[in-house]
């Protein structure tokens, strides 16, 4: 089997850092490498995550059902949600020997609120959360990246309401916020409401608005020759005008998926009726792998870079000595410990201060108490003295009175005696008289 | 009839049929899908052909465009035919034969590591092949620790990859210089493994995928070969050395049975040659001796084709994956957890704290 040899210049270009190209003199067999790689991936299974953003009632769930030819679970949501929530469902599909873990995330309540300023926030948070989970896994010491269930959003289908005029400001704002985080594929939902001529004008208006607002939507890759042509044609058909339907109608002698109106039937898979086939082609059959790769190499790397820079890591310092993540981490850790210690010191000092103050206060109070006590004591003593004086004087008085009393009593007794003697005398005298 | 070797039938791995056309128009053929159930996740019955299996084709195209890296290291005493074997394996002059050195060249005092890269292309698939040679291994009188420079080199490559991976702004495709496969050449003594062989494999089998081969096996008769192989296998088992394919990494029973068959025939008794001779009207690679021509690609003569099929045609990707998912991850975990590590290459003098980013 003659091997295809590339032109020497091409091989030399591939050589890169000084690797010479050598011709082979026989069949070696490493051209089975892509097959080996593919087989391993097939054994492993694939995963694909789609995010559907759009107002309630635009047919997101129906379109997903139509795209993947199944009836996914769930019922239509109500219109009275207080905020935008994201509901995700995972399904396992299998076709021939390819197993696909498909996750579909739906925005519930998008565009239903009166004040829609924060509608985009929950979507952005969700996407970031998936990136964060992957980043955490990647930064672990013991990690199992090759068996990690990748939940990062690979494609975001943005559903545009078929007004026929232009994009709503909510659409512009949301897409602007999402374009650096996820691959956006805008589609016009329920496009059977627009006539063909209006549709062309609508598409042009949308594209020009997106361009003038600097919204980066996903461009199908055109660097691989086998798909470059079809991809560039499709790039011109964006946004795709789709119609979804899970009901089947008999057309001719076949059952096709369609929407039946009194004036005709819109066939989902008829390229003249809508761009559904193009969407399916581009999303699944041609570019699924590229969408996954873009998510990993562009959006995820951007997120990672921003996140790590935010955390304070940097790649090289001015002396051009490359830091390792670990070193920076050590430095940060030491810094943090230092800060911690400083804070501890401060707190300790504050505590000491407070204690001192309290002590001083208490001392003051003690002193006051002492003074009061002294005063009271003195008062007490004075009172006591006064009372004693009074007592003394009273005693004196009492003594004096006693003396007087005794004196008086003596006198009285003397007087009595004298009286009695006097009476005696008197008696004598009387006697004498006689 | 300018063919050098008759085209071999390549074992084509099972790959599902790719859709030959790109866009089926309306009225797409409803192919009945064999299974429509899911695993623990919610299953959904498929009602028609979606095209999920085209992802295989998309993936294949992408990998063919980017090309592959493969790094192989050859270790063994000088004169065992290492460079010849690598040249025979890859059918090109990727390794310089030391026989071309002049006698005045100094025998290296320590084991040197020489790596040379080439780009080879086959069937639209480009491969950057790097051959790492280790002249001086086992050639000194005192061979103590002669595997240390090899070990250091391997760890340096892991370190390089780790540093690149840990960068904030990192390259799209981190250049992969890690050694995916190490071919260890056993001298065909017919007795048993040498002490040096055992020591080397003991120290390195946990760090890199080692495939032992019996070099210059045309000096062994069939019975001697069988006996020698058995002895070698026994000795490896006794010393607890696990060569590639390691038993613990077998993913499922199919893998296990395939790999068991391989393990039964290891180590491969090979003969290398880049000269061609005429045998039975065909030109074959071989070694011409007075008593006949040893055909390299004849499975009756030696096991070169077994080695080639095993290493290149069926397990090439697996070698890379085991290196990346297991050997590299082990190194990384150890490195990030290190307490005053044993790596001589560590110039940053990392601290001893545990780091769990």
mmCIF file with all atom_site columns, N, CA, C and O in Angstrom, chain A residues 377-397:
data_model
loop_
_atom_site.group_PDB
_atom_site.id
_atom_site.type_symbol
_atom_site.label_atom_id
_atom_site.label_alt_id
_atom_site.label_comp_id
_atom_site.label_asym_id
_atom_site.label_entity_id
_atom_site.label_seq_id
_atom_site.pdbx_PDB_ins_code
_atom_site.Cartn_x
_atom_site.Cartn_y
_atom_site.Cartn_z
_atom_site.occupancy
_atom_site.B_iso_or_equiv
_atom_site.pdbx_formal_charge
_atom_site.auth_seq_id
_atom_site.auth_comp_id
_atom_site.auth_asym_id
_atom_site.auth_atom_id
_atom_site.pdbx_PDB_model_num
ATOM 1  N N  . UNK A 1 377 ? -17.637 57.053 108.314 1.00 0.00 ? 377 UNK A N  1
ATOM 2  C CA . UNK A 1 377 ? -17.048 56.713 109.617 1.00 0.00 ? 377 UNK A CA 1
ATOM 3  C C  . UNK A 1 377 ? -16.911 57.970 110.463 1.00 0.00 ? 377 UNK A C  1
ATOM 4  O O  . UNK A 1 377 ? -17.285 57.995 111.638 1.00 0.00 ? 377 UNK A O  1
ATOM 5  N N  . UNK A 1 378 ? -16.374 58.990 109.792 1.00 0.00 ? 378 UNK A N  1
ATOM 6  C CA . UNK A 1 378 ? -16.169 60.224 110.534 1.00 0.00 ? 378 UNK A CA 1
ATOM 7  C C  . UNK A 1 378 ? -17.495 60.761 111.037 1.00 0.00 ? 378 UNK A C  1
ATOM 8  O O  . UNK A 1 378 ? -17.652 61.115 112.222 1.00 0.00 ? 378 UNK A O  1
ATOM 9  N N  . UNK A 1 379 ? -18.439 60.746 110.134 1.00 0.00 ? 379 UNK A N  1
ATOM 10 C CA . UNK A 1 379 ? -19.757 61.204 110.519 1.00 0.00 ? 379 UNK A CA 1
ATOM 11 C C  . UNK A 1 379 ? -20.258 60.442 111.725 1.00 0.00 ? 379 UNK A C  1
ATOM 12 O O  . UNK A 1 379 ? -20.749 61.007 112.713 1.00 0.00 ? 379 UNK A O  1
ATOM 13 N N  . UNK A 1 380 ? -20.082 59.220 111.622 1.00 0.00 ? 380 UNK A N  1
ATOM 14 C CA . UNK A 1 380 ? -20.521 58.316 112.670 1.00 0.00 ? 380 UNK A CA 1
ATOM 15 C C  . UNK A 1 380 ? -19.854 58.661 113.990 1.00 0.00 ? 380 UNK A C  1
ATOM 16 O O  . UNK A 1 380 ? -20.466 58.736 115.042 1.00 0.00 ? 380 UNK A O  1
ATOM 17 N N  . UNK A 1 381 ? -18.543 58.873 113.839 1.00 0.00 ? 381 UNK A N  1
ATOM 18 C CA . UNK A 1 381 ? -17.809 59.202 115.068 1.00 0.00 ? 381 UNK A CA 1
ATOM 19 C C  . UNK A 1 381 ? -18.307 60.508 115.665 1.00 0.00 ? 381 UNK A C  1
ATOM 20 O O  . UNK A 1 381 ? -18.484 60.640 116.883 1.00 0.00 ? 381 UNK A O  1
ATOM 21 N N  . UNK A 1 382 ? -18.499 61.473 114.789 1.00 0.00 ? 382 UNK A N  1
ATOM 22 C CA . UNK A 1 382 ? -18.992 62.764 115.290 1.00 0.00 ? 382 UNK A CA 1
ATOM 23 C C  . UNK A 1 382 ? -20.305 62.569 116.027 1.00 0.00 ? 382 UNK A C  1
ATOM 24 O O  . UNK A 1 382 ? -20.515 63.079 117.143 1.00 0.00 ? 382 UNK A O  1
ATOM 25 N N  . UNK A 1 383 ? -21.148 61.852 115.382 1.00 0.00 ? 383 UNK A N  1
ATOM 26 C CA . UNK A 1 383 ? -22.459 61.619 115.977 1.00 0.00 ? 383 UNK A CA 1
ATOM 27 C C  . UNK A 1 383 ? -22.284 60.974 117.339 1.00 0.00 ? 383 UNK A C  1
ATOM 28 O O  . UNK A 1 383 ? -22.901 61.368 118.332 1.00 0.00 ? 383 UNK A O  1
ATOM 29 N N  . UNK A 1 384 ? -21.438 59.995 117.324 1.00 0.00 ? 384 UNK A N  1
ATOM 30 C CA . UNK A 1 384 ? -21.214 59.258 118.561 1.00 0.00 ? 384 UNK A CA 1
ATOM 31 C C  . UNK A 1 384 ? -20.754 60.212 119.649 1.00 0.00 ? 384 UNK A C  1
ATOM 32 O O  . UNK A 1 384 ? -21.253 60.207 120.787 1.00 0.00 ? 384 UNK A O  1
ATOM 33 N N  . UNK A 1 385 ? -19.776 61.030 119.225 1.00 0.00 ? 385 UNK A N  1
ATOM 34 C CA . UNK A 1 385 ? -19.236 61.965 120.213 1.00 0.00 ? 385 UNK A CA 1
ATOM 35 C C  . UNK A 1 385 ? -20.337 62.874 120.741 1.00 0.00 ? 385 UNK A C  1
ATOM 36 O O  . UNK A 1 385 ? -20.510 63.073 121.948 1.00 0.00 ? 385 UNK A O  1
ATOM 37 N N  . UNK A 1 386 ? -21.098 63.365 119.821 1.00 0.00 ? 386 UNK A N  1
ATOM 38 C CA . UNK A 1 386 ? -22.176 64.253 120.229 1.00 0.00 ? 386 UNK A CA 1
ATOM 39 C C  . UNK A 1 386 ? -23.097 63.566 121.207 1.00 0.00 ? 386 UNK A C  1
ATOM 40 O O  . UNK A 1 386 ? -23.469 64.097 122.263 1.00 0.00 ? 386 UNK A O  1
ATOM 41 N N  . UNK A 1 387 ? -23.420 62.355 120.819 1.00 0.00 ? 387 UNK A N  1
ATOM 42 C CA . UNK A 1 387 ? -24.323 61.604 121.675 1.00 0.00 ? 387 UNK A CA 1
ATOM 43 C C  . UNK A 1 387 ? -23.689 61.378 123.035 1.00 0.00 ? 387 UNK A C  1
ATOM 44 O O  . UNK A 1 387 ? -24.337 61.504 124.084 1.00 0.00 ? 387 UNK A O  1
ATOM 45 N N  . UNK A 1 388 ? -22.438 61.114 123.023 1.00 0.00 ? 388 UNK A N  1
ATOM 46 C CA . UNK A 1 388 ? -21.774 60.854 124.312 1.00 0.00 ? 388 UNK A CA 1
ATOM 47 C C  . UNK A 1 388 ? -21.799 62.121 125.159 1.00 0.00 ? 388 UNK A C  1
ATOM 48 O O  . UNK A 1 388 ? -22.056 62.091 126.364 1.00 0.00 ? 388 UNK A O  1
ATOM 49 N N  . UNK A 1 389 ? -21.480 63.198 124.449 1.00 0.00 ? 389 UNK A N  1
ATOM 50 C CA . UNK A 1 389 ? -21.523 64.462 125.198 1.00 0.00 ? 389 UNK A CA 1
ATOM 51 C C  . UNK A 1 389 ? -22.896 64.657 125.807 1.00 0.00 ? 389 UNK A C  1
ATOM 52 O O  . UNK A 1 389 ? -23.037 65.005 127.008 1.00 0.00 ? 389 UNK A O  1
ATOM 53 N N  . UNK A 1 390 ? -23.851 64.437 124.997 1.00 0.00 ? 390 UNK A N  1
ATOM 54 C CA . UNK A 1 390 ? -25.200 64.632 125.486 1.00 0.00 ? 390 UNK A CA 1
ATOM 55 C C  . UNK A 1 390 ? -25.483 63.711 126.651 1.00 0.00 ? 390 UNK A C  1
ATOM 56 O O  . UNK A 1 390 ? -26.061 64.102 127.673 1.00 0.00 ? 390 UNK A O  1
ATOM 57 N N  . UNK A 1 391 ? -25.067 62.530 126.480 1.00 0.00 ? 391 UNK A N  1
ATOM 58 C CA . UNK A 1 391 ? -25.266 61.549 127.543 1.00 0.00 ? 391 UNK A CA 1
ATOM 59 C C  . UNK A 1 391 ? -24.581 62.034 128.805 1.00 0.00 ? 391 UNK A C  1
ATOM 60 O O  . UNK A 1 391 ? -25.156 61.976 129.899 1.00 0.00 ? 391 UNK A O  1
ATOM 61 N N  . UNK A 1 392 ? -23.362 62.515 128.568 1.00 0.00 ? 392 UNK A N  1
ATOM 62 C CA . UNK A 1 392 ? -22.601 62.979 129.739 1.00 0.00 ? 392 UNK A CA 1
ATOM 63 C C  . UNK A 1 392 ? -23.350 64.102 130.436 1.00 0.00 ? 392 UNK A C  1
ATOM 64 O O  . UNK A 1 392 ? -23.546 64.090 131.669 1.00 0.00 ? 392 UNK A O  1
ATOM 65 N N  . UNK A 1 393 ? -23.783 64.983 129.631 1.00 0.00 ? 393 UNK A N  1
ATOM 66 C CA . UNK A 1 393 ? -24.473 66.122 130.254 1.00 0.00 ? 393 UNK A CA 1
ATOM 67 C C  . UNK A 1 393 ? -25.739 65.634 130.952 1.00 0.00 ? 393 UNK A C  1
ATOM 68 O O  . UNK A 1 393 ? -26.077 66.075 132.068 1.00 0.00 ? 393 UNK A O  1
ATOM 69 N N  . UNK A 1 394 ? -26.384 64.708 130.303 1.00 0.00 ? 394 UNK A N  1
ATOM 70 C CA . UNK A 1 394 ? -27.577 64.162 130.919 1.00 0.00 ? 394 UNK A CA 1
ATOM 71 C C  . UNK A 1 394 ? -27.225 63.466 132.215 1.00 0.00 ? 394 UNK A C  1
ATOM 72 O O  . UNK A 1 394 ? -27.905 63.622 133.243 1.00 0.00 ? 394 UNK A O  1
ATOM 73 N N  . UNK A 1 395 ? -26.146 62.739 132.147 1.00 0.00 ? 395 UNK A N  1
ATOM 74 C CA . UNK A 1 395 ? -25.696 62.049 133.367 1.00 0.00 ? 395 UNK A CA 1
ATOM 75 C C  . UNK A 1 395 ? -25.419 63.062 134.469 1.00 0.00 ? 395 UNK A C  1
ATOM 76 O O  . UNK A 1 395 ? -25.799 62.888 135.640 1.00 0.00 ? 395 UNK A O  1
ATOM 77 N N  . UNK A 1 396 ? -24.697 64.092 134.033 1.00 0.00 ? 396 UNK A N  1
ATOM 78 C CA . UNK A 1 396 ? -24.390 65.137 135.031 1.00 0.00 ? 396 UNK A CA 1
ATOM 79 C C  . UNK A 1 396 ? -25.671 65.658 135.635 1.00 0.00 ? 396 UNK A C  1
ATOM 80 O O  . UNK A 1 396 ? -25.800 65.800 136.869 1.00 0.00 ? 396 UNK A O  1
ATOM 81 N N  . UNK A 1 397 ? -26.543 65.933 134.744 1.00 0.00 ? 397 UNK A N  1
ATOM 82 C CA . UNK A 1 397 ? -27.825 66.453 135.217 1.00 0.00 ? 397 UNK A CA 1
ATOM 83 C C  . UNK A 1 397 ? -28.458 65.469 136.183 1.00 0.00 ? 397 UNK A C  1
ATOM 84 O O  . UNK A 1 397 ? -28.970 65.845 137.257 1.00 0.00 ? 397 UNK A O  1
#
